[in-house]
Each structure stands twice: as structure tokens, then as C-alpha cells.
PDB file of C-alpha atoms in Angstrom:
ATOM      1  CA  MET A 127    -150.086   7.030 -84.215  1.00  0.00           C
ATOM      2  CA  THR A 128    -150.261   9.267 -81.646  1.00  0.00           C
ATOM      3  CA  LEU A 129    -151.426  13.051 -82.761  1.00  0.00           C
ATOM      4  CA  ASP A 130    -148.380  14.460 -82.484  1.00  0.00           C
ATOM      5  CA  ASN A 131    -146.038  11.620 -84.769  1.00  0.00           C
ATOM      6  CA  LEU A 132    -149.156  11.812 -87.700  1.00  0.00           C
ATOM      7  CA  VAL A 133    -148.429  15.719 -87.676  1.00  0.00           C
ATOM      8  CA  ALA A 134    -144.079  14.391 -88.065  1.00  0.00           C
ATOM      9  CA  SER A 135    -144.911  12.344 -90.177  1.00  0.00           C
ATOM     10  CA  LYS A 136    -147.364  14.957 -92.841  1.00  0.00           C
ATOM     11  CA  PHE A 137    -145.200  17.916 -92.939  1.00  0.00           C
ATOM     12  CA  SER A 138    -141.957  15.661 -93.077  1.00  0.00           C
ATOM     13  CA  ILE A 139    -144.068  14.296 -96.637  1.00  0.00           C
ATOM     14  CA  ALA A 140    -145.215  17.879 -97.581  1.00  0.00           C
ATOM     15  CA  ALA A 141    -141.743  19.505 -96.991  1.00  0.00           C
ATOM     16  CA  SER A 142    -140.026  19.585-100.435  1.00  0.00           C
ATOM     17  CA  HIS A 143    -143.789  21.056-101.321  1.00  0.00           C
ATOM     18  CA  TYR A 144    -144.386  23.640 -98.666  1.00  0.00           C
ATOM     19  CA  LYS A 145    -143.313  27.048 -99.894  1.00  0.00           C
ATOM     20  CA  GLN A 146    -146.056  26.449-102.656  1.00  0.00           C
ATOM     21  CA  HIS A 147    -148.523  26.702-100.116  1.00  0.00           C
ATOM     22  CA  ASP A 148    -147.743  28.824 -97.063  1.00  0.00           C
ATOM     23  CA  VAL A 149    -148.906  32.358 -98.373  1.00  0.00           C
ATOM     24  CA  LEU A 150    -150.569  32.989 -94.776  1.00  0.00           C
ATOM     25  CA  GLN A 151    -147.260  31.774 -93.152  1.00  0.00           C
ATOM     26  CA  ARG A 152    -145.199  34.638 -94.927  1.00  0.00           C
ATOM     27  CA  ILE A 153    -147.431  37.327 -94.494  1.00  0.00           C
ATOM     28  CA  THR A 154    -147.320  37.084 -91.058  1.00  0.00           C
ATOM     29  CA  ALA A 155    -143.851  36.330 -90.568  1.00  0.00           C
ATOM     30  CA  LYS A 156    -143.271  39.563 -92.327  1.00  0.00           C
ATOM     31  CA  GLN A 157    -145.264  41.197 -89.275  1.00  0.00           C
ATOM     32  CA  LEU A 158    -143.369  39.614 -86.995  1.00  0.00           C
ATOM     33  CA  LEU A 159    -140.152  40.200 -88.306  1.00  0.00           C
ATOM     34  CA  ASP A 160    -141.542  43.858 -88.723  1.00  0.00           C
ATOM     35  CA  ASN A 161    -142.288  44.577 -85.029  1.00  0.00           C
ATOM     36  CA  ALA A 162    -140.085  41.545 -83.161  1.00  0.00           C
ATOM     37  CA  HIS A 163    -136.840  42.164 -80.502  1.00  0.00           C
ATOM     38  CA  LEU A 164    -134.869  38.898 -81.523  1.00  0.00           C
ATOM     39  CA  PHE A 165    -131.782  38.877 -80.259  1.00  0.00           C
ATOM     40  CA  GLY A 166    -128.520  36.491 -78.704  1.00  0.00           C
ATOM     41  CA  THR A 167    -129.381  32.819 -78.612  1.00  0.00           C
ATOM     42  CA  LEU A 168    -133.112  32.744 -81.028  1.00  0.00           C
ATOM     43  CA  LEU A 169    -135.224  29.394 -80.825  1.00  0.00           C
ATOM     44  CA  ASP A 170    -137.294  29.116 -83.656  1.00  0.00           C
ATOM     45  CA  VAL A 171    -139.824  26.950 -83.186  1.00  0.00           C
ATOM     46  CA  GLY A 172    -141.826  25.204 -85.614  1.00  0.00           C
ATOM     47  CA  ALA A 173    -139.030  26.060 -87.876  1.00  0.00           C
ATOM     48  CA  GLY A 174    -140.440  24.716 -90.889  1.00  0.00           C
ATOM     49  CA  PRO A 175    -138.197  25.074 -93.399  1.00  0.00           C
ATOM     50  CA  GLY A 176    -136.524  27.699 -92.459  1.00  0.00           C
ATOM     51  CA  THR A 177    -136.721  31.418 -91.428  1.00  0.00           C
ATOM     52  CA  SER A 178    -133.976  34.005 -92.252  1.00  0.00           C
ATOM     53  CA  PHE A 179    -132.517  36.444 -89.380  1.00  0.00           C
ATOM     54  CA  HIS A 180    -129.977  38.593 -90.884  1.00  0.00           C
ATOM     55  CA  ALA A 181    -131.714  42.093 -89.824  1.00  0.00           C
ATOM     56  CA  PHE A 182    -131.232  40.926 -85.848  1.00  0.00           C
ATOM     57  CA  ASP A 183    -128.295  40.362 -83.598  1.00  0.00           C
ATOM     58  CA  VAL A 184    -129.112  37.186 -83.328  1.00  0.00           C
ATOM     59  CA  LYS A 185    -125.725  34.802 -82.340  1.00  0.00           C
ATOM     60  CA  GLN A 186    -126.938  31.570 -83.049  1.00  0.00           C
ATOM     61  CA  VAL A 187    -130.249  29.816 -84.177  1.00  0.00           C
ATOM     62  CA  VAL A 188    -131.840  26.996 -82.725  1.00  0.00           C
ATOM     63  CA  ALA A 189    -134.512  25.227 -85.415  1.00  0.00           C
ATOM     64  CA  VAL A 190    -137.304  22.980 -83.133  1.00  0.00           C
ATOM     65  CA  ASP A 191    -139.994  21.449 -85.178  1.00  0.00           C
ATOM     66  CA  ILE A 192    -141.187  18.290 -85.330  1.00  0.00           C
ATOM     67  CA  ALA A 193    -141.313  17.319 -88.603  1.00  0.00           C
ATOM     68  CA  HIS A 194    -137.674  15.690 -89.859  1.00  0.00           C
ATOM     69  CA  GLY A 195    -138.461  16.395 -93.293  1.00  0.00           C
ATOM     70  CA  MET A 196    -138.804  19.941 -92.886  1.00  0.00           C
ATOM     71  CA  LEU A 197    -134.844  20.382 -90.909  1.00  0.00           C
ATOM     72  CA  LYS A 198    -133.695  18.423 -94.235  1.00  0.00           C
ATOM     73  CA  GLN A 199    -134.880  20.978 -96.365  1.00  0.00           C
ATOM     74  CA  LEU A 200    -134.207  23.462 -93.122  1.00  0.00           C
ATOM     75  CA  THR A 201    -130.114  22.695 -93.246  1.00  0.00           C
ATOM     76  CA  LYS A 202    -129.875  23.299 -96.686  1.00  0.00           C
ATOM     77  CA  GLN A 203    -130.447  26.917 -96.464  1.00  0.00           C
ATOM     78  CA  HIS A 204    -129.506  27.851 -93.749  1.00  0.00           C
ATOM     79  CA  PRO A 205    -126.488  24.877 -92.662  1.00  0.00           C
ATOM     80  CA  ASP A 206    -125.461  27.356 -90.208  1.00  0.00           C
ATOM     81  CA  TYR A 207    -128.799  26.575 -87.998  1.00  0.00           C
ATOM     82  CA  LEU A 208    -128.962  24.093 -84.684  1.00  0.00           C
ATOM     83  CA  PRO A 209    -132.418  21.896 -85.982  1.00  0.00           C
ATOM     84  CA  ILE A 210    -133.809  20.036 -83.332  1.00  0.00           C
ATOM     85  CA  CYS A 211    -136.463  17.235 -83.633  1.00  0.00           C
ATOM     86  CA  SER A 212    -138.162  18.013 -80.926  1.00  0.00           C
ATOM     87  CA  ASP A 213    -141.917  19.502 -79.558  1.00  0.00           C
ATOM     88  CA  ALA A 214    -142.852  22.571 -78.116  1.00  0.00           C
ATOM     89  CA  GLN A 215    -143.956  20.585 -75.079  1.00  0.00           C
ATOM     90  CA  ALA A 216    -140.516  19.020 -74.660  1.00  0.00           C
ATOM     91  CA  LEU A 217    -138.004  21.217 -75.878  1.00  0.00           C
ATOM     92  CA  GLY A 218    -135.154  19.430 -74.441  1.00  0.00           C
ATOM     93  CA  LEU A 219    -133.193  22.059 -73.857  1.00  0.00           C
ATOM     94  CA  GLN A 220    -131.005  23.457 -70.646  1.00  0.00           C
ATOM     95  CA  SER A 221    -133.535  26.458 -68.122  1.00  0.00           C
ATOM     96  CA  ALA A 222    -132.260  29.757 -69.706  1.00  0.00           C
ATOM     97  CA  SER A 223    -130.190  28.759 -72.831  1.00  0.00           C
ATOM     98  CA  ILE A 224    -131.933  31.315 -74.769  1.00  0.00           C
ATOM     99  CA  ASP A 225    -132.391  35.287 -75.893  1.00  0.00           C
ATOM    100  CA  SER A 226    -135.963  35.583 -78.417  1.00  0.00           C
ATOM    101  CA  ILE A 227    -138.424  32.897 -79.043  1.00  0.00           C
ATOM    102  CA  TYR A 228    -139.838  33.281 -82.114  1.00  0.00           C
ATOM    103  CA  SER A 229    -142.877  30.903 -84.192  1.00  0.00           C
ATOM    104  CA  ASN A 230    -144.837  31.770 -86.569  1.00  0.00           C
ATOM    105  CA  LEU A 231    -148.220  29.505 -86.960  1.00  0.00           C
ATOM    106  CA  ALA A 232    -146.961  27.133 -84.955  1.00  0.00           C
ATOM    107  CA  LEU A 233    -148.406  26.613 -81.653  1.00  0.00           C
ATOM    108  CA  GLN A 234    -151.449  26.116 -82.632  1.00  0.00           C
ATOM    109  CA  TRP A 235    -151.155  21.811 -82.912  1.00  0.00           C
ATOM    110  CA  CYS A 236    -150.548  21.839 -79.570  1.00  0.00           C
ATOM    111  CA  GLN A 237    -152.162  19.757 -77.516  1.00  0.00           C
ATOM    112  CA  THR A 238    -151.858  21.380 -73.859  1.00  0.00           C
ATOM    113  CA  LEU A 239    -150.729  24.897 -74.470  1.00  0.00           C
ATOM    114  CA  PRO A 240    -149.844  25.924 -71.264  1.00  0.00           C
ATOM    115  CA  GLN A 241    -147.114  22.733 -70.756  1.00  0.00           C
ATOM    116  CA  ALA A 242    -145.602  24.708 -74.495  1.00  0.00           C
ATOM    117  CA  PHE A 243    -145.763  27.869 -72.182  1.00  0.00           C
ATOM    118  CA  ALA A 244    -143.849  26.684 -70.004  1.00  0.00           C
ATOM    119  CA  GLU A 245    -140.996  25.308 -72.054  1.00  0.00           C
ATOM    120  CA  PHE A 246    -140.554  28.586 -72.673  1.00  0.00           C
ATOM    121  CA  HIS A 247    -140.279  30.100 -69.559  1.00  0.00           C
ATOM    122  CA  ARG A 248    -138.178  27.617 -67.880  1.00  0.00           C
ATOM    123  CA  VAL A 249    -136.034  28.006 -71.066  1.00  0.00           C
ATOM    124  CA  LEU A 250    -135.516  32.182 -71.597  1.00  0.00           C
ATOM    125  CA  ARG A 251    -132.943  33.562 -69.925  1.00  0.00           C
ATOM    126  CA  GLN A 252    -134.120  36.357 -67.427  1.00  0.00           C
ATOM    127  CA  ASN A 253    -135.438  39.170 -70.076  1.00  0.00           C
ATOM    128  CA  GLY A 254    -135.826  36.919 -72.174  1.00  0.00           C
ATOM    129  CA  GLU A 255    -138.688  37.566 -75.471  1.00  0.00           C
ATOM    130  CA  CYS A 256    -140.905  35.615 -77.147  1.00  0.00           C
ATOM    131  CA  HIS A 257    -142.294  36.803 -80.394  1.00  0.00           C
ATOM    132  CA  LEU A 258    -145.387  34.405 -81.698  1.00  0.00           C
ATOM    133  CA  SER A 259    -147.971  34.314 -84.446  1.00  0.00           C
ATOM    134  CA  VAL A 260    -151.230  31.458 -83.915  1.00  0.00           C
ATOM    135  CA  VAL A 261    -153.978  31.368 -85.919  1.00  0.00           C
ATOM    136  CA  VAL A 262    -157.609  31.767 -83.323  1.00  0.00           C
ATOM    137  CA  ASP A 263    -160.469  30.900 -83.052  1.00  0.00           C
ATOM    138  CA  GLY A 264    -163.277  32.506 -86.046  1.00  0.00           C
ATOM    139  CA  SER A 265    -161.376  32.012 -89.050  1.00  0.00           C
ATOM    140  CA  LEU A 266    -162.154  30.222 -92.077  1.00  0.00           C
ATOM    141  CA  ALA A 267    -165.625  31.424 -91.761  1.00  0.00           C
ATOM    142  CA  GLU A 268    -166.112  30.607 -95.148  1.00  0.00           C
ATOM    143  CA  LEU A 269    -166.098  26.947 -95.108  1.00  0.00           C
ATOM    144  CA  GLN A 270    -168.956  27.787 -93.198  1.00  0.00           C
ATOM    145  CA  THR A 271    -170.749  29.383 -96.059  1.00  0.00           C
ATOM    146  CA  LEU A 272    -169.866  26.746 -97.931  1.00  0.00           C
ATOM    147  CA  GLY A 273    -170.610  23.698 -95.263  1.00  0.00           C
ATOM    148  CA  PHE A 274    -167.527  22.763 -94.272  1.00  0.00           C
ATOM    149  CA  ARG A 275    -166.453  21.827 -90.248  1.00  0.00           C
ATOM    150  CA  VAL A 276    -163.678  23.618 -89.066  1.00  0.00           C
ATOM    151  CA  ASN A 277    -161.849  21.828 -85.629  1.00  0.00           C
ATOM    152  CA  PRO A 278    -161.929  24.702 -83.289  1.00  0.00           C
ATOM    153  CA  PHE A 279    -158.725  27.011 -82.403  1.00  0.00           C
ATOM    154  CA  TYR A 280    -158.121  28.714 -79.486  1.00  0.00           C
ATOM    155  CA  SER A 281    -159.137  32.078 -78.136  1.00  0.00           C
ATOM    156  CA  VAL A 282    -157.691  35.039 -77.395  1.00  0.00           C
ATOM    157  CA  SER A 283    -158.798  34.283 -73.610  1.00  0.00           C
ATOM    158  CA  ALA A 284    -157.035  30.269 -73.399  1.00  0.00           C
ATOM    159  CA  LEU A 285    -154.544  31.922 -74.508  1.00  0.00           C
ATOM    160  CA  ASN A 286    -153.785  34.411 -72.204  1.00  0.00           C
ATOM    161  CA  ALA A 287    -154.800  31.756 -69.557  1.00  0.00           C
ATOM    162  CA  ALA A 288    -152.013  29.454 -70.256  1.00  0.00           C
ATOM    163  CA  LEU A 289    -149.301  32.474 -70.398  1.00  0.00           C
ATOM    164  CA  SER A 290    -150.577  32.742 -67.204  1.00  0.00           C
ATOM    165  CA  ALA A 291    -150.311  29.546 -66.632  1.00  0.00           C
ATOM    166  CA  SER A 292    -147.179  28.742 -67.236  1.00  0.00           C
ATOM    167  CA  HIS A 293    -144.599  30.378 -64.864  1.00  0.00           C
ATOM    168  CA  THR A 294    -144.590  28.204 -61.896  1.00  0.00           C
ATOM    169  CA  THR A 295    -141.728  30.241 -59.869  1.00  0.00           C
ATOM    170  CA  VAL A 296    -141.303  34.184 -58.790  1.00  0.00           C
ATOM    171  CA  ASP A 297    -140.071  34.880 -62.840  1.00  0.00           C
ATOM    172  CA  ASP A 298    -143.607  35.766 -63.412  1.00  0.00           C
ATOM    173  CA  TRP A 299    -144.083  37.261 -67.540  1.00  0.00           C
ATOM    174  CA  HIS A 300    -142.898  41.153 -66.424  1.00  0.00           C
ATOM    175  CA  SER A 301    -145.076  41.760 -69.543  1.00  0.00           C
ATOM    176  CA  ILE A 302    -148.010  40.158 -72.251  1.00  0.00           C
ATOM    177  CA  ASP A 303    -149.094  41.980 -74.847  1.00  0.00           C
ATOM    178  CA  ILE A 304    -152.000  40.375 -76.974  1.00  0.00           C
ATOM    179  CA  HIS A 305    -153.738  41.140 -80.232  1.00  0.00           C
ATOM    180  CA  VAL A 306    -155.657  40.028 -83.230  1.00  0.00           C
ATOM    181  CA  GLU A 307    -155.557  40.534 -86.951  1.00  0.00           C
ATOM    182  CA  SER A 308    -157.799  39.786 -89.410  1.00  0.00           C
ATOM    183  CA  ILE A 309    -155.606  38.286 -92.618  1.00  0.00           C
ATOM    184  CA  SER A 310    -157.374  36.818 -96.229  1.00  0.00           C
ATOM    185  CA  VAL A 311    -155.509  35.300 -98.757  1.00  0.00           C
ATOM    186  CA  TYR A 312    -156.687  34.092-102.295  1.00  0.00           C
ATOM    187  CA  PHE A 313    -157.105  30.798-104.149  1.00  0.00           C
ATOM    188  CA  ASP A 314    -157.487  30.254-108.172  1.00  0.00           C
ATOM    189  CA  ASP A 315    -159.581  26.979-107.170  1.00  0.00           C
ATOM    190  CA  LEU A 316    -161.656  25.277-104.178  1.00  0.00           C
ATOM    191  CA  ARG A 317    -158.807  22.420-104.497  1.00  0.00           C
ATOM    192  CA  SER A 318    -155.863  25.315-103.892  1.00  0.00           C
ATOM    193  CA  LEU A 319    -158.274  26.822-100.963  1.00  0.00           C
ATOM    194  CA  LEU A 320    -158.761  24.068 -98.962  1.00  0.00           C
ATOM    195  CA  TYR A 321    -155.502  22.217 -99.590  1.00  0.00           C
ATOM    196  CA  SER A 322    -153.238  24.724 -97.991  1.00  0.00           C
ATOM    197  CA  ILE A 323    -155.340  24.930 -94.174  1.00  0.00           C
ATOM    198  CA  LYS A 324    -153.484  21.600 -93.746  1.00  0.00           C
ATOM    199  CA  GLY A 325    -150.113  23.269 -92.736  1.00  0.00           C
ATOM    200  CA  VAL A 326    -151.892  25.964 -90.020  1.00  0.00           C
ATOM    201  CA  GLY A 327    -153.410  22.793 -88.010  1.00  0.00           C
ATOM    202  CA  ALA A 328    -156.552  23.169 -89.492  1.00  0.00           C
ATOM    203  CA  SER A 329    -159.063  20.148 -90.999  1.00  0.00           C
ATOM    204  CA  PHE A 330    -162.662  19.687 -92.407  1.00  0.00           C
ATOM    205  CA  ALA A 331    -165.735  18.016 -92.721  1.00  0.00           C
ATOM    206  CA  GLN A 332    -169.162  18.568 -94.540  1.00  0.00           C
ATOM    207  CA  GLN A 333    -171.756  19.177 -92.670  1.00  0.00           C
ATOM    208  CA  ASP A 334    -175.448  18.025 -93.568  1.00  0.00           C
ATOM    209  CA  GLU A 335    -178.403  19.644 -93.335  1.00  0.00           C
ATOM    210  CA  ASN A 336    -178.663  19.064 -90.035  1.00  0.00           C
ATOM    211  CA  ASN A 337    -175.223  20.298 -88.847  1.00  0.00           C
ATOM    212  CA  ALA A 338    -174.265  16.912 -88.741  1.00  0.00           C
ATOM    213  CA  THR A 339    -170.093  16.744 -88.827  1.00  0.00           C
ATOM    214  CA  GLN A 340    -170.000  13.812 -92.240  1.00  0.00           C
ATOM    215  CA  HIS A 341    -166.563  12.041 -91.856  1.00  0.00           C
ATOM    216  CA  GLN A 342    -167.248  10.559 -95.511  1.00  0.00           C
ATOM    217  CA  PRO A 343    -164.998  11.579 -99.097  1.00  0.00           C
ATOM    218  CA  LEU A 344    -167.617  14.173-101.193  1.00  0.00           C
ATOM    219  CA  THR A 345    -169.262  12.897-104.259  1.00  0.00           C
ATOM    220  CA  LYS A 346    -168.434  14.311-107.104  1.00  0.00           C
ATOM    221  CA  GLN A 347    -172.292  15.436-107.352  1.00  0.00           C
ATOM    222  CA  GLN A 348    -171.622  17.288-104.103  1.00  0.00           C
ATOM    223  CA  TRP A 349    -167.984  18.616-104.867  1.00  0.00           C
ATOM    224  CA  GLN A 350    -168.956  20.479-107.634  1.00  0.00           C
ATOM    225  CA  GLN A 351    -171.719  21.991-105.726  1.00  0.00           C
ATOM    226  CA  ARG A 352    -168.761  23.247-103.687  1.00  0.00           C
ATOM    227  CA  ILE A 353    -167.206  24.588-106.529  1.00  0.00           C
ATOM    228  CA  VAL A 354    -170.694  25.863-108.127  1.00  0.00           C
ATOM    229  CA  LEU A 355    -171.009  28.067-104.006  1.00  0.00           C
ATOM    230  CA  ALA A 356    -167.313  28.750-103.294  1.00  0.00           C
ATOM    231  CA  GLU A 357    -168.086  30.124-106.899  1.00  0.00           C
ATOM    232  CA  THR A 358    -169.957  32.824-106.325  1.00  0.00           C
ATOM    233  CA  MET A 359    -167.678  34.403-103.086  1.00  0.00           C
ATOM    234  CA  ARG A 360    -164.537  34.646-105.662  1.00  0.00           C
ATOM    235  CA  THR A 361    -163.655  38.040-105.366  1.00  0.00           C
ATOM    236  CA  ASP A 362    -160.679  40.405-108.060  1.00  0.00           C
ATOM    237  CA  LYS A 363    -158.058  38.654-105.935  1.00  0.00           C
ATOM    238  CA  GLY A 364    -159.349  35.323-106.513  1.00  0.00           C
ATOM    239  CA  LEU A 365    -161.662  32.809-103.638  1.00  0.00           C
ATOM    240  CA  PRO A 366    -160.584  34.465 -99.965  1.00  0.00           C
ATOM    241  CA  LEU A 367    -160.087  32.405 -96.870  1.00  0.00           C
ATOM    242  CA  THR A 368    -159.946  34.385 -93.878  1.00  0.00           C
ATOM    243  CA  TYR A 369    -158.056  33.885 -90.334  1.00  0.00           C
ATOM    244  CA  GLN A 370    -157.635  35.672 -86.900  1.00  0.00           C
ATOM    245  CA  ILE A 371    -153.886  36.206 -86.320  1.00  0.00           C
ATOM    246  CA  ALA A 372    -152.703  36.311 -83.210  1.00  0.00           C
ATOM    247  CA  TYR A 373    -149.384  38.501 -82.241  1.00  0.00           C
ATOM    248  CA  ILE A 374    -147.892  37.805 -78.984  1.00  0.00           C
ATOM    249  CA  ARG A 375    -145.161  39.525 -77.766  1.00  0.00           C
ATOM    250  CA  ALA A 376    -143.988  38.256 -73.947  1.00  0.00           C
ATOM    251  CA  LYS A 377    -140.860  39.245 -71.542  1.00  0.00           C
ATOM    252  CA  ARG A 378    -139.657  37.484 -68.762  1.00  0.00           C
ATOM    253  CA  GLY A 379    -138.588  38.478 -65.711  1.00  0.00           C
TER     254      GLY A 379
END
């Protein structure tokens, strides 16, 4: 099974329970929607169970997700959306068919980010806009404190480089703005904290005393040790988990 198929399978299975664990996604969605200029034919990449765009002058929402299960949930809430099971790196849409692109915490899954941005550039009409949020490196520092190793995220310089490499015609990105915000979310216990990271493309493994990665399951004693350590980090709001989120606005020339 390829990585993309594995991601699709996991998200499809989790689709009906997704809203229980999407705290970060709701925070970043509000930030995106409060500052976005969305119009015309809108492409939502990594649409998940669906986002409401009623506040915008949007004529049609094309909702792309890699997981069939997520799209089934989406069509229940948004029957007027056009659902497409596809990948950001191969959208399967006509060139110059989209006016604006929205993507909330999906692109960190991409294995070849320049290819995804090239697809965005291809399907956007002239003066079309992208409004994106992406988890970037420096996230989940608390997990390292707890003795877990987290898979790496893209750096801001990598995002810039991917955007710069994504256009192959004279029509460049007219403007690119990237800024990073630190967002902390809080959980009642360690188990729910660890479960939450699956939805943003993170995975973790334990580290031994020599910083070597150990992929075997935690023993009961090791798990209890992690719980005790996590409690030393507890705040009035709960156990914290901090993300670095890059917000990207790019306009096609």
C-alpha cells in the first residue's frame, strides 16, 4: 500500500469521528476565513468533512479530498458541493478553471510540495488566489520533552522554494505572503493529546536514552512514566501542545 493510499484509508476510517479531534483545524480555519479573499469557483484542497463558505461570493465549491469517507461526510452537510476524490499533487481539473483555492492543514501531507503548488498554479485563473495553512517545523515541542520523536514538517524556506519552483510559464505568482503563528491547543489527558496529532500528518515514536528511535509499543511502565511526566506540564487549560502554523497567501499573475 502506498503512503497516499494509507493516508486515504486512515482518514476514511476516522471520518465519522473527525469532529471530536479537530480542535486545531477549527482554530486555523477561522484564521484563514477571517483573512481570505475567496470568490467564484472555489477549490477546497483536503476538504475533510467540509467547510462553510457562505460568507463569501462563491458560486461553486469543488471539494477535493484523498479519502472517500471524508467526502461522504461532506456531502451530507454540503450537498451542493462538487466532491472529487483526488490528490493535491494530481488534481485532475482543467487548467485555468478555478478562481480561488483554500486549504486548511492538508499540505503537510504532500510528499512533493512543488508538484502540489504547480497544480494550484495550473488550475488557477489569472489573478486567482490561494489561501493556505500548513503545519511547519518547530511544532510539537512538548512531545520531544515527553521523550517522543516526531516526523519532520516543512520549513518556511521549503514552502517558499516550493512556490518558486511551481510555475513553468511566464505567469509567475504575482505576490506571495507567508507568516507563521504559534498556536497551543489543550487536552484533558495524554491519550487524547497523542490521538489529535494524527489528523495533521504527524506521527511519533519513542526515543531511548541515546536518542535512538524505538518503534515498538510502549510497555505499561513506560506509558505510566509518560503520563507522570505529562502531568508536570499541565496548565489550567489542560495539557498543552504547540504548533507552528504557516499562513500562505499567493496570487497568480
